[in-house]
Amino acid sequence: MSSLPTTYDSLTHPPHDAVIETAGLTAYFGEHCVVDQLTLSVPRGSVFAFLGRNGSGKTTTIRMLLGLLPPTRGSSTVLGCDSRALTSGVRARVGYMSESHSLFDWMTVRQSGEFASRFYEKWNQRIFDSVVGHFRLNPRAKAGRLSRGERAGLALACTLAPQPELLVLDDPALGLDPVARRSLLESMVYVTRGADRTIFFSSHLLDDVERVADHVAVLDRSVLRASGSIETIRAGVRQFVLRFDAPQAASSPLPPIRGLLHARSLDGELRLVVAAPDDDTQRAIRSLGAASVDDVPVSFADAMIGYLGDRGQQGSFLDDTPLEPAGGVA
């Protein structure tokens, strides 16, 4: 089985006006490479989703972008300023919300807003009050007594009120119920009504990403695998369903197939998810001797899971697990 190329040029479209740029950005923790030579551009006015499994390096990347963690090597800029030397003026143009929704538990909702407003020249109280009202927060309630969804609403209110030019969200919907998630998404859409506003956010929720994002980058095992518009990435991934006259042939070892993301065999059927298939890919698939080969459309979620799933040929994880007959004991 061939290795997956680091990235596909056909899926990468560097913007002319980039709000975030990285060049060979790399981070090591001891001998462990957490982010490996990341080169990325985030267009102004976009909603840019940064995807990857747990431990893929998303939070580390965000911390390097914001100057909270020095890179081992490589560089990054935010709003044209080197991330290692962000000025107070640039920081005031960036809103950052972490997955922990950091707040002072002893402050009330109102006090949290009053405290945050002191750090910004531009503070729109109407936006703060609007987000607080949208999440139905009691201004007199203490932050430490709020639910996770309510804390997210308060943190978002404090983040949006300064009207940041760039909004950076690190897995903001983690652990939120559907109602709080919907409120968060609506707020994100509100922020980007102006063409000069940009959102860069990480997430595990593919449905939410597809709903609000227009650009996506996929980080897998610390390496950038693809970057581009949602439509470009979805169109660049295809699924081939192979059926064999001899069912056992579906689980035979595969030859090298360029761009192969994932292969799964089940009940005599072999499904291949392939990135940017070319003529060599087609020839390799035909050489497998299947009785039929169908080119099946791939959803955005399936394309992302193809990039983020385990590499290699797999059957069902329950193949070797016997199942008890259905029904209770008489």
Short mmCIF file of C-alpha atoms in Angstrom, two decimals:
data_model
loop_
_atom_site.label_atom_id
_atom_site.label_comp_id
_atom_site.label_asym_id
_atom_site.label_seq_id
_atom_site.Cartn_x
_atom_site.Cartn_y
_atom_site.Cartn_z
CA MET A 1 0.00 0.00 0.00
CA SER A 2 1.45 3.38 -0.98
CA SER A 3 2.03 6.13 1.51
CA LEU A 4 -0.23 9.16 1.40
CA PRO A 5 1.40 12.29 -0.05
CA THR A 6 1.87 15.10 2.45
CA THR A 7 -0.49 17.42 0.63
CA TYR A 8 -2.03 17.86 -2.79
CA ASP A 9 -1.25 21.03 -4.73
CA SER A 10 -4.61 20.71 -6.48
CA LEU A 11 -6.31 21.13 -3.11
CA THR A 12 -4.30 24.15 -2.01
CA HIS A 13 -5.14 27.69 -3.13
CA PRO A 14 -3.03 30.33 -1.35
CA PRO A 15 -5.05 33.56 -0.99
CA HIS A 16 -3.82 36.95 -2.12
CA ASP A 17 -4.79 38.57 1.20
CA ALA A 18 -3.92 36.19 4.03
CA VAL A 19 -4.78 36.93 7.65
CA ILE A 20 -2.74 33.97 8.93
CA GLU A 21 0.32 32.52 7.22
CA THR A 22 2.70 29.81 8.34
CA ALA A 23 5.91 28.60 6.72
CA GLY A 24 7.43 25.31 7.85
CA LEU A 25 5.95 25.81 11.33
CA THR A 26 7.24 22.98 13.53
CA ALA A 27 6.95 22.08 17.20
CA TYR A 28 8.67 19.34 19.15
CA PHE A 29 7.94 18.32 22.73
CA GLY A 30 11.14 16.54 23.63
CA GLU A 31 11.73 14.08 20.79
CA HIS A 32 8.05 13.99 19.80
CA CYS A 33 7.06 16.06 16.75
CA VAL A 34 3.68 17.65 17.46
CA VAL A 35 3.44 19.91 14.39
CA ASP A 36 5.52 19.01 11.35
CA GLN A 37 6.48 21.75 8.86
CA LEU A 38 3.04 23.31 8.59
CA THR A 39 2.65 25.74 5.67
CA LEU A 40 -0.80 27.28 5.57
CA SER A 41 -2.64 30.43 4.44
CA VAL A 42 -5.97 31.68 5.80
CA PRO A 43 -7.83 34.10 3.48
CA ARG A 44 -9.30 37.31 4.86
CA GLY A 45 -13.07 37.15 5.26
CA SER A 46 -13.18 33.35 5.44
CA VAL A 47 -14.53 30.92 8.00
CA PHE A 48 -11.59 28.54 8.15
CA ALA A 49 -11.94 25.16 9.88
CA PHE A 50 -8.83 23.44 11.23
CA LEU A 51 -9.54 19.72 11.52
CA GLY A 52 -7.67 16.81 13.05
CA ARG A 53 -7.96 13.99 15.55
CA ASN A 54 -7.03 14.42 19.20
CA GLY A 55 -3.29 14.85 19.47
CA SER A 56 -2.83 15.93 15.85
CA GLY A 57 -1.36 19.31 16.83
CA LYS A 58 -4.29 21.71 16.41
CA THR A 59 -4.10 23.39 19.84
CA THR A 60 -0.30 23.55 19.67
CA THR A 61 -0.58 25.29 16.29
CA ILE A 62 -3.05 27.83 17.66
CA ARG A 63 -0.81 28.54 20.64
CA MET A 64 2.14 29.17 18.31
CA LEU A 65 0.04 31.45 16.10
CA LEU A 66 -0.92 33.56 19.11
CA GLY A 67 2.60 33.76 20.47
CA LEU A 68 1.77 31.63 23.51
CA LEU A 69 4.29 28.96 22.55
CA PRO A 70 7.55 29.43 20.61
CA PRO A 71 8.00 27.14 17.59
CA THR A 72 10.93 24.78 17.38
CA ARG A 73 11.50 26.11 13.88
CA GLY A 74 9.56 27.75 11.08
CA SER A 75 7.50 30.91 11.31
CA SER A 76 3.98 32.31 11.33
CA THR A 77 2.34 35.70 10.98
CA VAL A 78 -1.02 36.95 12.21
CA LEU A 79 -2.44 40.10 10.60
CA GLY A 80 0.97 40.64 9.06
CA CYS A 81 2.84 40.53 12.38
CA ASP A 82 5.35 37.84 13.40
CA SER A 83 3.63 35.58 15.94
CA ARG A 84 6.73 35.65 18.15
CA ALA A 85 6.44 39.42 18.56
CA LEU A 86 2.74 40.28 18.39
CA THR A 87 2.21 43.91 19.32
CA SER A 88 -0.50 45.06 21.71
CA GLY A 89 -2.24 46.68 18.76
CA VAL A 90 -2.37 43.41 16.82
CA ARG A 91 -3.50 41.45 19.88
CA ALA A 92 -6.38 43.90 20.30
CA ARG A 93 -7.57 42.95 16.79
CA VAL A 94 -7.64 39.22 17.63
CA GLY A 95 -10.32 37.50 19.69
CA TYR A 96 -9.33 34.15 21.20
CA MET A 97 -11.62 31.61 22.85
CA SER A 98 -10.15 28.36 24.17
CA GLU A 99 -12.00 25.10 24.69
CA SER A 100 -11.80 25.62 28.48
CA HIS A 101 -13.84 28.86 28.25
CA SER A 102 -11.53 30.53 30.79
CA LEU A 103 -13.44 32.77 33.19
CA PHE A 104 -13.14 33.99 36.78
CA ASP A 105 -15.65 31.87 38.65
CA TRP A 106 -16.25 34.46 41.40
CA MET A 107 -17.32 37.15 38.91
CA THR A 108 -20.90 37.59 37.81
CA VAL A 109 -21.83 37.69 34.14
CA ARG A 110 -22.01 41.48 34.25
CA GLN A 111 -18.71 41.81 36.12
CA SER A 112 -17.00 39.52 33.60
CA GLY A 113 -17.99 41.89 30.81
CA GLU A 114 -16.94 44.98 32.75
CA PHE A 115 -13.57 43.41 33.53
CA ALA A 116 -12.92 42.32 29.93
CA SER A 117 -13.91 45.74 28.54
CA ARG A 118 -11.00 47.41 30.33
CA PHE A 119 -8.49 45.70 28.05
CA TYR A 120 -9.90 47.01 24.76
CA GLU A 121 -10.19 50.44 23.22
CA LYS A 122 -13.13 49.22 21.19
CA TRP A 123 -15.85 47.54 23.21
CA ASN A 124 -19.39 47.18 21.90
CA GLN A 125 -21.63 46.72 24.93
CA ARG A 126 -24.62 46.07 22.70
CA ILE A 127 -22.88 43.02 21.24
CA PHE A 128 -22.00 41.76 24.72
CA ASP A 129 -25.58 42.22 25.93
CA SER A 130 -26.97 40.64 22.77
CA VAL A 131 -24.87 37.46 23.11
CA VAL A 132 -25.63 37.23 26.84
CA GLY A 133 -29.33 37.57 26.06
CA HIS A 134 -29.12 35.03 23.23
CA PHE A 135 -27.71 32.45 25.67
CA ARG A 136 -30.31 33.53 28.27
CA LEU A 137 -27.74 34.34 30.92
CA ASN A 138 -28.68 36.05 34.16
CA PRO A 139 -26.37 39.11 34.47
CA ARG A 140 -26.22 38.52 38.26
CA ALA A 141 -25.27 34.83 37.98
CA LYS A 142 -21.72 33.91 38.94
CA ALA A 143 -19.59 32.33 36.24
CA GLY A 144 -18.71 29.42 38.50
CA ARG A 145 -22.38 28.39 38.67
CA LEU A 146 -23.02 28.43 34.94
CA SER A 147 -23.42 25.28 32.85
CA ARG A 148 -20.81 24.48 30.23
CA GLY A 149 -23.02 25.90 27.48
CA GLU A 150 -23.69 29.06 29.48
CA ARG A 151 -19.95 29.50 30.16
CA ALA A 152 -19.33 29.17 26.44
CA GLY A 153 -21.91 31.90 25.83
CA LEU A 154 -20.29 34.24 28.35
CA ALA A 155 -16.80 33.57 26.97
CA LEU A 156 -18.11 34.20 23.46
CA ALA A 157 -19.73 37.49 24.55
CA CYS A 158 -16.41 38.66 26.00
CA THR A 159 -14.63 37.59 22.81
CA LEU A 160 -17.04 39.22 20.33
CA ALA A 161 -17.69 42.53 22.11
CA PRO A 162 -14.29 44.02 21.09
CA GLN A 163 -15.33 43.33 17.47
CA PRO A 164 -12.14 41.44 16.59
CA GLU A 165 -10.87 41.44 13.04
CA LEU A 166 -9.73 37.84 13.52
CA LEU A 167 -11.59 35.39 15.74
CA VAL A 168 -9.62 32.28 16.82
CA LEU A 169 -11.69 29.52 18.43
CA ASP A 170 -10.11 26.33 19.77
CA ASP A 171 -12.79 23.62 19.68
CA PRO A 172 -15.42 26.04 21.05
CA ALA A 173 -18.36 23.63 20.80
CA LEU A 174 -16.70 20.81 22.76
CA GLY A 175 -19.20 19.35 25.23
CA LEU A 176 -22.05 21.73 24.32
CA ASP A 177 -25.62 20.55 23.93
CA PRO A 178 -27.37 21.01 20.54
CA VAL A 179 -29.08 24.27 21.57
CA ALA A 180 -25.83 25.88 22.78
CA ARG A 181 -24.03 24.64 19.66
CA ARG A 182 -26.66 26.23 17.43
CA SER A 183 -26.32 29.52 19.31
CA LEU A 184 -22.57 29.39 18.89
CA LEU A 185 -22.85 28.76 15.15
CA GLU A 186 -25.33 31.61 14.74
CA SER A 187 -22.92 33.93 16.52
CA MET A 188 -20.08 32.85 14.21
CA VAL A 189 -22.21 33.56 11.15
CA TYR A 190 -23.08 36.97 12.61
CA VAL A 191 -19.40 37.86 13.07
CA THR A 192 -18.49 37.18 9.44
CA ARG A 193 -21.26 39.25 7.87
CA GLY A 194 -18.56 41.81 7.13
CA ALA A 195 -16.05 40.83 4.45
CA ASP A 196 -13.16 42.02 6.62
CA ARG A 197 -13.87 39.59 9.49
CA THR A 198 -12.19 36.19 9.63
CA ILE A 199 -12.77 33.12 11.81
CA PHE A 200 -10.18 30.40 12.33
CA PHE A 201 -11.53 27.53 14.42
CA SER A 202 -10.72 23.93 15.27
CA SER A 203 -13.48 21.38 15.71
CA HIS A 204 -14.33 17.68 15.81
CA LEU A 205 -17.96 18.28 14.71
CA LEU A 206 -18.04 17.73 10.95
CA ASP A 207 -21.70 18.70 10.55
CA ASP A 208 -21.01 22.07 12.17
CA VAL A 209 -17.93 22.58 10.02
CA GLU A 210 -19.84 21.89 6.82
CA ARG A 211 -22.59 24.28 7.89
CA VAL A 212 -20.44 27.36 8.54
CA ALA A 213 -16.95 26.89 7.04
CA ASP A 214 -15.88 27.77 3.52
CA HIS A 215 -12.25 26.65 3.84
CA VAL A 216 -10.78 23.61 5.56
CA ALA A 217 -7.32 22.37 6.50
CA VAL A 218 -6.77 18.75 7.57
CA LEU A 219 -3.98 18.01 10.03
CA ASP A 220 -3.23 14.31 10.43
CA ARG A 221 -0.45 12.90 12.59
CA SER A 222 1.02 16.41 12.84
CA VAL A 223 1.21 16.83 9.04
CA LEU A 224 -1.00 18.97 6.79
CA ARG A 225 -2.76 16.58 4.41
CA ALA A 226 -5.08 18.93 2.51
CA SER A 227 -6.16 22.56 2.48
CA GLY A 228 -8.75 24.34 0.35
CA SER A 229 -12.44 25.06 -0.03
CA ILE A 230 -14.92 22.48 1.19
CA GLU A 231 -16.12 21.83 -2.36
CA THR A 232 -12.58 21.41 -3.68
CA ILE A 233 -11.65 18.88 -0.99
CA ARG A 234 -14.91 16.98 -1.30
CA ALA A 235 -14.54 16.82 -5.10
CA GLY A 236 -10.95 15.63 -4.71
CA VAL A 237 -11.90 12.53 -2.72
CA ARG A 238 -13.68 9.58 -4.37
CA GLN A 239 -14.92 6.23 -3.16
CA PHE A 240 -14.77 3.07 -5.24
CA VAL A 241 -16.90 0.07 -4.34
CA LEU A 242 -15.55 -3.22 -5.66
CA ARG A 243 -17.54 -6.47 -5.69
CA PHE A 244 -15.89 -9.84 -6.32
CA ASP A 245 -17.21 -13.18 -7.54
CA ALA A 246 -15.13 -14.84 -4.80
CA PRO A 247 -15.97 -13.01 -1.53
CA GLN A 248 -12.60 -13.83 0.04
CA ALA A 249 -10.87 -11.80 -2.70
CA ALA A 250 -12.19 -8.61 -1.10
CA SER A 251 -9.87 -9.11 1.87
CA SER A 252 -6.74 -9.96 -0.14
CA PRO A 253 -3.69 -7.71 0.42
CA LEU A 254 -3.72 -4.62 -1.79
CA PRO A 255 -0.97 -3.47 -4.13
CA PRO A 256 0.29 0.13 -3.87
CA ILE A 257 -2.50 2.57 -4.79
CA ARG A 258 -1.56 6.23 -5.05
CA GLY A 259 -3.59 8.51 -2.78
CA LEU A 260 -5.33 5.66 -0.96
CA LEU A 261 -6.81 7.04 2.24
CA HIS A 262 -8.77 4.09 3.52
CA ALA A 263 -9.75 0.56 2.52
CA ARG A 264 -12.44 -1.53 4.16
CA SER A 265 -13.61 -5.02 3.24
CA LEU A 266 -16.91 -6.44 4.44
CA ASP A 267 -19.09 -9.31 3.16
CA GLY A 268 -17.23 -9.71 -0.13
CA GLU A 269 -17.21 -5.98 -0.85
CA LEU A 270 -14.16 -3.71 -0.87
CA ARG A 271 -14.51 0.05 -0.42
CA LEU A 272 -11.57 2.27 -1.34
CA VAL A 273 -11.48 5.97 -0.39
CA VAL A 274 -8.91 7.73 -2.56
CA ALA A 275 -7.62 11.33 -2.70
CA ALA A 276 -7.04 12.89 -6.12
CA PRO A 277 -7.24 9.63 -8.11
CA ASP A 278 -5.38 9.67 -11.44
CA ASP A 279 -4.88 7.22 -14.31
CA ASP A 280 -2.39 5.18 -12.27
CA THR A 281 -5.00 4.91 -9.51
CA GLN A 282 -7.62 3.67 -11.95
CA ARG A 283 -5.25 1.08 -13.41
CA ALA A 284 -4.31 -0.19 -9.94
CA ILE A 285 -7.99 -0.56 -9.02
CA ARG A 286 -8.84 -2.40 -12.25
CA SER A 287 -5.94 -4.78 -11.65
CA LEU A 288 -7.68 -6.11 -8.53
CA GLY A 289 -9.99 -8.20 -10.73
CA ALA A 290 -13.33 -7.13 -9.28
CA ALA A 291 -16.52 -8.24 -11.04
CA SER A 292 -17.82 -4.69 -10.78
CA VAL A 293 -16.46 -1.28 -9.76
CA ASP A 294 -18.76 1.59 -8.83
CA ASP A 295 -17.64 5.20 -8.35
CA VAL A 296 -19.76 6.35 -5.38
CA PRO A 297 -20.21 10.04 -4.36
CA VAL A 298 -18.48 11.00 -1.13
CA SER A 299 -20.00 13.31 1.47
CA PHE A 300 -17.89 15.94 3.20
CA ALA A 301 -17.94 13.88 6.41
CA ASP A 302 -16.82 10.73 4.56
CA ALA A 303 -14.01 12.66 2.88
CA MET A 304 -12.78 14.00 6.21
CA ILE A 305 -13.00 10.59 7.89
CA GLY A 306 -11.03 9.21 4.97
CA TYR A 307 -8.21 11.66 5.73
CA LEU A 308 -8.43 11.26 9.50
CA GLY A 309 -9.17 7.54 9.79
CA ASP A 310 -6.63 4.80 10.34
CA ARG A 311 -4.54 3.99 7.31
CA GLY A 312 -4.49 0.48 5.93
CA GLN A 313 -6.85 -2.21 4.82
CA GLN A 314 -9.44 -3.14 7.42
CA GLY A 315 -12.42 -5.32 7.92
CA SER A 316 -15.07 -4.69 10.51
CA PHE A 317 -13.64 -4.36 14.02
CA LEU A 318 -16.27 -6.94 15.03
CA ASP A 319 -15.21 -9.53 12.43
CA ASP A 320 -13.59 -11.77 15.04
CA THR A 321 -16.19 -11.13 17.75
CA PRO A 322 -18.99 -13.71 17.97
CA LEU A 323 -22.45 -12.26 18.53
CA GLU A 324 -25.00 -13.86 20.81
CA PRO A 325 -28.43 -14.66 19.31
CA ALA A 326 -30.95 -11.84 19.63
CA GLY A 327 -33.69 -12.10 22.24
CA GLY A 328 -33.85 -12.52 25.98
CA VAL A 329 -33.73 -15.62 28.08
CA ALA A 330 -37.11 -17.36 28.38
#
